[in-house]
């Protein structure tokens, strides 16, 4: 689903999902939103609960580091690969990076 697409795929309350990943989307992020609305009862209105999770690709490229201190960034030849070359006391870092347990 994207911002201009109002079609929402629904699933049963219980189940699994196996996303299909194409080669060009292999470095992307999955955004999974779950919402549930009960039927309410008598004078009690319907209640809705939602949650959203973001699943990012587990491979993180050094060139995408949000923190770069004392490094040189160099784009390679025909392949366009970006290299991070640290200078003395140089380092890179990532903000909001969650590592699995």
PDB file of N, CA and C in Angstrom, residues 18-101:
ATOM      1  N   UNK A  18       4.189 -14.274   4.581  1.00  0.00           N
ATOM      2  CA  UNK A  18       5.507 -14.477   4.005  1.00  0.00           C
ATOM      3  C   UNK A  18       5.640 -13.505   2.842  1.00  0.00           C
ATOM      4  N   UNK A  19       6.301 -12.371   3.054  1.00  0.00           N
ATOM      5  CA  UNK A  19       6.404 -11.375   1.984  1.00  0.00           C
ATOM      6  C   UNK A  19       7.315 -11.861   0.861  1.00  0.00           C
ATOM      7  N   UNK A  20       6.969 -11.481  -0.340  1.00  0.00           N
ATOM      8  CA  UNK A  20       7.802 -11.782  -1.505  1.00  0.00           C
ATOM      9  C   UNK A  20       8.699 -10.580  -1.759  1.00  0.00           C
ATOM     10  N   UNK A  21       9.993 -10.832  -1.872  1.00  0.00           N
ATOM     11  CA  UNK A  21      10.960  -9.756  -2.056  1.00  0.00           C
ATOM     12  C   UNK A  21      11.551  -9.864  -3.458  1.00  0.00           C
ATOM     13  N   UNK A  22      11.413  -8.795  -4.232  1.00  0.00           N
ATOM     14  CA  UNK A  22      12.031  -8.771  -5.544  1.00  0.00           C
ATOM     15  C   UNK A  22      13.466  -8.283  -5.412  1.00  0.00           C
ATOM     16  N   UNK A  23      14.292  -8.551  -6.404  1.00  0.00           N
ATOM     17  CA  UNK A  23      15.709  -8.181  -6.354  1.00  0.00           C
ATOM     18  C   UNK A  23      15.900  -6.677  -6.176  1.00  0.00           C
ATOM     19  N   UNK A  24      15.081  -5.860  -6.835  1.00  0.00           N
ATOM     20  CA  UNK A  24      15.265  -4.411  -6.726  1.00  0.00           C
ATOM     21  C   UNK A  24      14.772  -3.853  -5.389  1.00  0.00           C
ATOM     22  N   UNK A  25      13.956  -4.615  -4.654  1.00  0.00           N
ATOM     23  CA  UNK A  25      13.465  -4.165  -3.352  1.00  0.00           C
ATOM     24  C   UNK A  25      14.182  -4.838  -2.182  1.00  0.00           C
ATOM     25  N   UNK A  26      15.262  -5.550  -2.445  1.00  0.00           N
ATOM     26  CA  UNK A  26      15.922  -6.356  -1.416  1.00  0.00           C
ATOM     27  C   UNK A  26      16.458  -5.535  -0.249  1.00  0.00           C
ATOM     28  N   UNK A  27      16.734  -4.252  -0.440  1.00  0.00           N
ATOM     29  CA  UNK A  27      17.275  -3.421   0.635  1.00  0.00           C
ATOM     30  C   UNK A  27      16.226  -2.522   1.276  1.00  0.00           C
ATOM     31  N   UNK A  28      14.986  -2.797   1.018  1.00  0.00           N
ATOM     32  CA  UNK A  28      13.911  -1.932   1.497  1.00  0.00           C
ATOM     33  C   UNK A  28      13.483  -2.213   2.923  1.00  0.00           C
ATOM     34  N   UNK A  29      12.351  -1.639   3.286  1.00  0.00           N
ATOM     35  CA  UNK A  29      11.774  -1.772   4.613  1.00  0.00           C
ATOM     36  C   UNK A  29      10.325  -2.220   4.472  1.00  0.00           C
ATOM     37  N   UNK A  30       9.915  -3.138   5.330  1.00  0.00           N
ATOM     38  CA  UNK A  30       8.517  -3.531   5.395  1.00  0.00           C
ATOM     39  C   UNK A  30       7.858  -2.759   6.522  1.00  0.00           C
ATOM     40  N   UNK A  31       6.693  -2.220   6.226  1.00  0.00           N
ATOM     41  CA  UNK A  31       5.895  -1.544   7.238  1.00  0.00           C
ATOM     42  C   UNK A  31       4.638  -2.390   7.410  1.00  0.00           C
ATOM     43  N   UNK A  32       4.477  -2.926   8.620  1.00  0.00           N
ATOM     44  CA  UNK A  32       3.335  -3.796   8.885  1.00  0.00           C
ATOM     45  C   UNK A  32       2.452  -3.116   9.920  1.00  0.00           C
ATOM     46  N   UNK A  33       1.212  -2.924   9.553  1.00  0.00           N
ATOM     47  CA  UNK A  33       0.248  -2.264  10.445  1.00  0.00           C
ATOM     48  C   UNK A  33      -0.865  -3.250  10.736  1.00  0.00           C
ATOM     49  N   UNK A  34      -1.174  -3.398  11.983  1.00  0.00           N
ATOM     50  CA  UNK A  34      -2.274  -4.270  12.397  1.00  0.00           C
ATOM     51  C   UNK A  34      -3.303  -3.422  13.131  1.00  0.00           C
ATOM     52  N   UNK A  35      -4.565  -3.657  12.800  1.00  0.00           N
ATOM     53  CA  UNK A  35      -5.654  -2.929  13.460  1.00  0.00           C
ATOM     54  C   UNK A  35      -6.792  -3.902  13.737  1.00  0.00           C
ATOM     55  N   UNK A  36      -7.446  -3.701  14.846  1.00  0.00           N
ATOM     56  CA  UNK A  36      -8.582  -4.538  15.200  1.00  0.00           C
ATOM     57  C   UNK A  36      -9.661  -3.649  15.809  1.00  0.00           C
ATOM     58  N   UNK A  37     -10.887  -3.858  15.370  1.00  0.00           N
ATOM     59  CA  UNK A  37     -12.029  -3.155  15.932  1.00  0.00           C
ATOM     60  C   UNK A  37     -13.044  -4.189  16.386  1.00  0.00           C
ATOM     61  N   UNK A  38     -13.441  -4.115  17.657  1.00  0.00           N
ATOM     62  CA  UNK A  38     -14.456  -5.058  18.136  1.00  0.00           C
ATOM     63  C   UNK A  38     -15.847  -4.547  17.735  1.00  0.00           C
ATOM     64  N   UNK A  39     -16.866  -5.303  18.078  1.00  0.00           N
ATOM     65  CA  UNK A  39     -18.227  -4.953  17.670  1.00  0.00           C
ATOM     66  C   UNK A  39     -18.930  -4.019  18.641  1.00  0.00           C
ATOM     67  N   UNK A  40     -18.344  -3.829  19.809  1.00  0.00           N
ATOM     68  CA  UNK A  40     -19.045  -3.047  20.814  1.00  0.00           C
ATOM     69  C   UNK A  40     -20.178  -3.880  21.409  1.00  0.00           C
ATOM     70  N   UNK A  41     -20.847  -3.361  22.387  1.00  0.00           N
ATOM     71  CA  UNK A  41     -21.966  -4.096  23.005  1.00  0.00           C
ATOM     72  C   UNK A  41     -22.952  -3.097  23.603  1.00  0.00           C
ATOM     73  N   UNK A  42     -24.177  -3.169  23.155  1.00  0.00           N
ATOM     74  CA  UNK A  42     -25.211  -2.274  23.692  1.00  0.00           C
ATOM     75  C   UNK A  42     -24.814  -0.820  23.548  1.00  0.00           C
ATOM     76  N   UNK A  43     -24.696  -0.124  24.688  1.00  0.00           N
ATOM     77  CA  UNK A  43     -24.347   1.295  24.656  1.00  0.00           C
ATOM     78  C   UNK A  43     -22.821   1.524  24.641  1.00  0.00           C
ATOM     79  N   UNK A  44     -22.045   0.438  24.671  1.00  0.00           N
ATOM     80  CA  UNK A  44     -20.578   0.560  24.630  1.00  0.00           C
ATOM     81  C   UNK A  44     -20.143   0.638  23.173  1.00  0.00           C
ATOM     82  N   UNK A  45     -19.457   1.723  22.799  1.00  0.00           N
ATOM     83  CA  UNK A  45     -19.068   1.871  21.395  1.00  0.00           C
ATOM     84  C   UNK A  45     -17.944   0.900  21.002  1.00  0.00           C
ATOM     85  N   UNK A  46     -17.767   0.778  19.706  1.00  0.00           N
ATOM     86  CA  UNK A  46     -16.674  -0.042  19.184  1.00  0.00           C
ATOM     87  C   UNK A  46     -15.343   0.502  19.688  1.00  0.00           C
ATOM     88  N   UNK A  47     -14.418  -0.378  19.930  1.00  0.00           N
ATOM     89  CA  UNK A  47     -13.068   0.011  20.349  1.00  0.00           C
ATOM     90  C   UNK A  47     -12.085  -0.458  19.284  1.00  0.00           C
ATOM     91  N   UNK A  48     -11.135   0.397  18.951  1.00  0.00           N
ATOM     92  CA  UNK A  48     -10.138   0.059  17.938  1.00  0.00           C
ATOM     93  C   UNK A  48      -8.746   0.155  18.544  1.00  0.00           C
ATOM     94  N   UNK A  49      -7.904  -0.792  18.182  1.00  0.00           N
ATOM     95  CA  UNK A  49      -6.506  -0.791  18.607  1.00  0.00           C
ATOM     96  C   UNK A  49      -5.639  -1.014  17.375  1.00  0.00           C
ATOM     97  N   UNK A  50      -4.541  -0.280  17.282  1.00  0.00           N
ATOM     98  CA  UNK A  50      -3.631  -0.437  16.143  1.00  0.00           C
ATOM     99  C   UNK A  50      -2.187  -0.475  16.632  1.00  0.00           C
ATOM    100  N   UNK A  51      -1.349  -1.092  15.838  1.00  0.00           N
ATOM    101  CA  UNK A  51       0.094  -1.067  16.090  1.00  0.00           C
ATOM    102  C   UNK A  51       0.798  -1.155  14.749  1.00  0.00           C
ATOM    103  N   UNK A  52       1.974  -0.579  14.680  1.00  0.00           N
ATOM    104  CA  UNK A  52       2.769  -0.587  13.459  1.00  0.00           C
ATOM    105  C   UNK A  52       4.195  -0.984  13.804  1.00  0.00           C
ATOM    106  N   UNK A  53       4.779  -1.850  12.983  1.00  0.00           N
ATOM    107  CA  UNK A  53       6.187  -2.197  13.149  1.00  0.00           C
ATOM    108  C   UNK A  53       6.903  -1.974  11.828  1.00  0.00           C
ATOM    109  N   UNK A  54       8.187  -1.681  11.914  1.00  0.00           N
ATOM    110  CA  UNK A  54       9.027  -1.463  10.747  1.00  0.00           C
ATOM    111  C   UNK A  54      10.105  -2.526  10.755  1.00  0.00           C
ATOM    112  N   UNK A  55      10.186  -3.305   9.689  1.00  0.00           N
ATOM    113  CA  UNK A  55      11.213  -4.330   9.558  1.00  0.00           C
ATOM    114  C   UNK A  55      12.196  -3.876   8.497  1.00  0.00           C
ATOM    115  N   UNK A  56      13.411  -3.578   8.926  1.00  0.00           N
ATOM    116  CA  UNK A  56      14.439  -3.106   7.999  1.00  0.00           C
ATOM    117  C   UNK A  56      15.332  -4.263   7.581  1.00  0.00           C
ATOM    118  N   UNK A  57      15.942  -4.126   6.438  1.00  0.00           N
ATOM    119  CA  UNK A  57      16.879  -5.130   5.953  1.00  0.00           C
ATOM    120  C   UNK A  57      17.999  -5.296   6.976  1.00  0.00           C
ATOM    121  N   UNK A  58      18.381  -6.546   7.299  1.00  0.00           N
ATOM    122  CA  UNK A  58      19.428  -6.748   8.308  1.00  0.00           C
ATOM    123  C   UNK A  58      20.828  -6.384   7.831  1.00  0.00           C
ATOM    124  N   UNK A  59      21.008  -6.181   6.543  1.00  0.00           N
ATOM    125  CA  UNK A  59      22.311  -5.776   6.020  1.00  0.00           C
ATOM    126  C   UNK A  59      22.372  -4.260   5.972  1.00  0.00           C
ATOM    127  N   UNK A  60      23.342  -3.684   6.658  1.00  0.00           N
ATOM    128  CA  UNK A  60      23.488  -2.233   6.706  1.00  0.00           C
ATOM    129  C   UNK A  60      24.788  -1.868   5.996  1.00  0.00           C
ATOM    130  N   UNK A  61      24.686  -1.018   5.003  1.00  0.00           N
ATOM    131  CA  UNK A  61      25.871  -0.587   4.258  1.00  0.00           C
ATOM    132  C   UNK A  61      26.576   0.540   5.001  1.00  0.00           C
ATOM    133  N   UNK A  62      27.885   0.451   5.105  1.00  0.00           N
ATOM    134  CA  UNK A  62      28.666   1.475   5.806  1.00  0.00           C
ATOM    135  C   UNK A  62      28.444   2.857   5.190  1.00  0.00           C
ATOM    136  N   UNK A  63      28.239   2.905   3.898  1.00  0.00           N
ATOM    137  CA  UNK A  63      28.061   4.190   3.217  1.00  0.00           C
ATOM    138  C   UNK A  63      26.783   4.907   3.645  1.00  0.00           C
ATOM    139  N   UNK A  64      25.848   4.182   4.268  1.00  0.00           N
ATOM    140  CA  UNK A  64      24.597   4.809   4.710  1.00  0.00           C
ATOM    141  C   UNK A  64      24.651   5.246   6.170  1.00  0.00           C
ATOM    142  N   UNK A  65      25.827   5.208   6.770  1.00  0.00           N
ATOM    143  CA  UNK A  65      25.977   5.592   8.175  1.00  0.00           C
ATOM    144  C   UNK A  65      25.514   7.024   8.387  1.00  0.00           C
ATOM    145  N   UNK A  66      24.730   7.231   9.418  1.00  0.00           N
ATOM    146  CA  UNK A  66      24.224   8.574   9.718  1.00  0.00           C
ATOM    147  C   UNK A  66      25.256   9.413  10.461  1.00  0.00           C
ATOM    148  N   UNK A  67      26.236   8.759  11.053  1.00  0.00           N
ATOM    149  CA  UNK A  67      27.322   9.465  11.741  1.00  0.00           C
ATOM    150  C   UNK A  67      28.634   9.078  11.058  1.00  0.00           C
ATOM    151  N   UNK A  68      29.351  10.067  10.557  1.00  0.00           N
ATOM    152  CA  UNK A  68      30.646   9.827   9.914  1.00  0.00           C
ATOM    153  C   UNK A  68      31.630  10.868  10.427  1.00  0.00           C
ATOM    154  N   UNK A  69      32.671  10.407  11.107  1.00  0.00           N
ATOM    155  CA  UNK A  69      33.655  11.317  11.697  1.00  0.00           C
ATOM    156  C   UNK A  69      35.039  10.926  11.183  1.00  0.00           C
ATOM    157  N   UNK A  70      35.738  11.874  10.591  1.00  0.00           N
ATOM    158  CA  UNK A  70      37.102  11.671  10.078  1.00  0.00           C
ATOM    159  C   UNK A  70      37.178  10.490   9.117  1.00  0.00           C
ATOM    160  N   UNK A  71      36.311  10.500   8.130  1.00  0.00           N
ATOM    161  CA  UNK A  71      36.341   9.470   7.094  1.00  0.00           C
ATOM    162  C   UNK A  71      36.303  10.127   5.719  1.00  0.00           C
ATOM    163  N   UNK A  72      36.770   9.406   4.742  1.00  0.00           N
ATOM    164  CA  UNK A  72      36.682   9.834   3.357  1.00  0.00           C
ATOM    165  C   UNK A  72      35.698   8.928   2.647  1.00  0.00           C
ATOM    166  N   UNK A  73      34.770   9.515   1.914  1.00  0.00           N
ATOM    167  CA  UNK A  73      33.798   8.745   1.150  1.00  0.00           C
ATOM    168  C   UNK A  73      34.256   8.736  -0.305  1.00  0.00           C
ATOM    169  N   UNK A  74      34.358   7.544  -0.888  1.00  0.00           N
ATOM    170  CA  UNK A  74      34.824   7.424  -2.263  1.00  0.00           C
ATOM    171  C   UNK A  74      33.889   6.502  -3.027  1.00  0.00           C
ATOM    172  N   UNK A  75      33.447   6.972  -4.181  1.00  0.00           N
ATOM    173  CA  UNK A  75      32.601   6.155  -5.042  1.00  0.00           C
ATOM    174  C   UNK A  75      33.502   5.406  -5.998  1.00  0.00           C
ATOM    175  N   UNK A  76      33.293   4.080  -6.066  1.00  0.00           N
ATOM    176  CA  UNK A  76      34.116   3.225  -6.916  1.00  0.00           C
ATOM    177  C   UNK A  76      33.838   3.437  -8.391  1.00  0.00           C
ATOM    178  N   UNK A  77      34.525   2.680  -9.207  1.00  0.00           N
ATOM    179  CA  UNK A  77      34.453   2.800 -10.669  1.00  0.00           C
ATOM    180  C   UNK A  77      33.079   2.560 -11.254  1.00  0.00           C
ATOM    181  N   UNK A  78      32.994   1.643 -12.180  1.00  0.00           N
ATOM    182  CA  UNK A  78      31.766   1.412 -12.930  1.00  0.00           C
ATOM    183  C   UNK A  78      30.641   0.823 -12.083  1.00  0.00           C
ATOM    184  N   UNK A  79      30.988   0.125 -11.019  1.00  0.00           N
ATOM    185  CA  UNK A  79      29.951  -0.509 -10.216  1.00  0.00           C
ATOM    186  C   UNK A  79      29.235   0.463  -9.284  1.00  0.00           C
ATOM    187  N   UNK A  80      29.796   1.648  -9.055  1.00  0.00           N
ATOM    188  CA  UNK A  80      29.152   2.666  -8.231  1.00  0.00           C
ATOM    189  C   UNK A  80      29.144   2.375  -6.748  1.00  0.00           C
ATOM    190  N   UNK A  81      29.936   1.419  -6.298  1.00  0.00           N
ATOM    191  CA  UNK A  81      29.999   1.089  -4.884  1.00  0.00           C
ATOM    192  C   UNK A  81      30.655   2.242  -4.132  1.00  0.00           C
ATOM    193  N   UNK A  82      30.104   2.590  -2.971  1.00  0.00           N
ATOM    194  CA  UNK A  82      30.657   3.658  -2.152  1.00  0.00           C
ATOM    195  C   UNK A  82      31.511   3.054  -1.049  1.00  0.00           C
ATOM    196  N   UNK A  83      32.710   3.581  -0.890  1.00  0.00           N
ATOM    197  CA  UNK A  83      33.637   3.105   0.126  1.00  0.00           C
ATOM    198  C   UNK A  83      33.796   4.169   1.201  1.00  0.00           C
ATOM    199  N   UNK A  84      33.890   3.731   2.434  1.00  0.00           N
ATOM    200  CA  UNK A  84      34.170   4.614   3.567  1.00  0.00           C
ATOM    201  C   UNK A  84      35.579   4.283   4.026  1.00  0.00           C
ATOM    202  N   UNK A  85      36.460   5.255   3.941  1.00  0.00           N
ATOM    203  CA  UNK A  85      37.858   5.045   4.316  1.00  0.00           C
ATOM    204  C   UNK A  85      38.142   5.883   5.558  1.00  0.00           C
ATOM    205  N   UNK A  86      38.393   5.209   6.701  1.00  0.00           N
ATOM    206  CA  UNK A  86      38.634   5.966   7.927  1.00  0.00           C
ATOM    207  C   UNK A  86      40.016   6.596   7.946  1.00  0.00           C
ATOM    208  N   UNK A  87      40.104   7.819   8.474  1.00  0.00           N
ATOM    209  CA  UNK A  87      41.386   8.454   8.749  1.00  0.00           C
ATOM    210  C   UNK A  87      41.709   8.184  10.213  1.00  0.00           C
ATOM    211  N   UNK A  88      42.756   8.770  10.716  1.00  0.00           N
ATOM    212  CA  UNK A  88      43.142   8.555  12.104  1.00  0.00           C
ATOM    213  C   UNK A  88      41.981   8.915  13.026  1.00  0.00           C
ATOM    214  N   UNK A  89      41.653   8.011  13.930  1.00  0.00           N
ATOM    215  CA  UNK A  89      40.562   8.172  14.891  1.00  0.00           C
ATOM    216  C   UNK A  89      39.193   8.319  14.225  1.00  0.00           C
ATOM    217  N   UNK A  90      39.068   7.897  12.981  1.00  0.00           N
ATOM    218  CA  UNK A  90      37.795   7.995  12.279  1.00  0.00           C
ATOM    219  C   UNK A  90      36.845   6.872  12.673  1.00  0.00           C
ATOM    220  N   UNK A  91      35.557   7.147  12.527  1.00  0.00           N
ATOM    221  CA  UNK A  91      34.552   6.134  12.829  1.00  0.00           C
ATOM    222  C   UNK A  91      33.245   6.466  12.130  1.00  0.00           C
ATOM    223  N   UNK A  92      32.374   5.485  12.079  1.00  0.00           N
ATOM    224  CA  UNK A  92      31.014   5.678  11.574  1.00  0.00           C
ATOM    225  C   UNK A  92      30.046   5.172  12.629  1.00  0.00           C
ATOM    226  N   UNK A  93      28.798   5.597  12.539  1.00  0.00           N
ATOM    227  CA  UNK A  93      27.780   5.150  13.482  1.00  0.00           C
ATOM    228  C   UNK A  93      26.406   5.251  12.846  1.00  0.00           C
ATOM    229  N   UNK A  94      25.463   4.574  13.467  1.00  0.00           N
ATOM    230  CA  UNK A  94      24.092   4.554  12.992  1.00  0.00           C
ATOM    231  C   UNK A  94      23.164   4.947  14.131  1.00  0.00           C
ATOM    232  N   UNK A  95      22.276   5.895  13.871  1.00  0.00           N
ATOM    233  CA  UNK A  95      21.287   6.278  14.874  1.00  0.00           C
ATOM    234  C   UNK A  95      20.105   5.308  14.781  1.00  0.00           C
ATOM    235  N   UNK A  96      19.510   5.026  15.908  1.00  0.00           N
ATOM    236  CA  UNK A  96      18.300   4.190  15.979  1.00  0.00           C
ATOM    237  C   UNK A  96      18.493   2.824  15.333  1.00  0.00           C
ATOM    238  N   UNK A  97      19.602   2.198  15.601  1.00  0.00           N
ATOM    239  CA  UNK A  97      19.882   0.865  15.079  1.00  0.00           C
ATOM    240  C   UNK A  97      19.591  -0.142  16.180  1.00  0.00           C
ATOM    241  N   UNK A  98      18.697  -1.061  15.911  1.00  0.00           N
ATOM    242  CA  UNK A  98      18.337  -2.085  16.889  1.00  0.00           C
ATOM    243  C   UNK A  98      18.956  -3.396  16.471  1.00  0.00           C
ATOM    244  N   UNK A  99      19.735  -3.981  17.342  1.00  0.00           N
ATOM    245  CA  UNK A  99      20.360  -5.271  17.060  1.00  0.00           C
ATOM    246  C   UNK A  99      19.535  -6.382  17.674  1.00  0.00           C
ATOM    247  N   UNK A 100      19.360  -7.496  16.931  1.00  0.00           N
ATOM    248  CA  UNK A 100      18.580  -8.609  17.482  1.00  0.00           C
ATOM    249  C   UNK A 100      19.297  -9.260  18.654  1.00  0.00           C
ATOM    250  N   UNK A 101      18.534  -9.856  19.512  1.00  0.00           N
ATOM    251  CA  UNK A 101      19.098 -10.532  20.698  1.00  0.00           C
ATOM    252  C   UNK A 101      19.761 -11.839  20.319  1.00  0.00           C
TER     253      UNK A 101
END
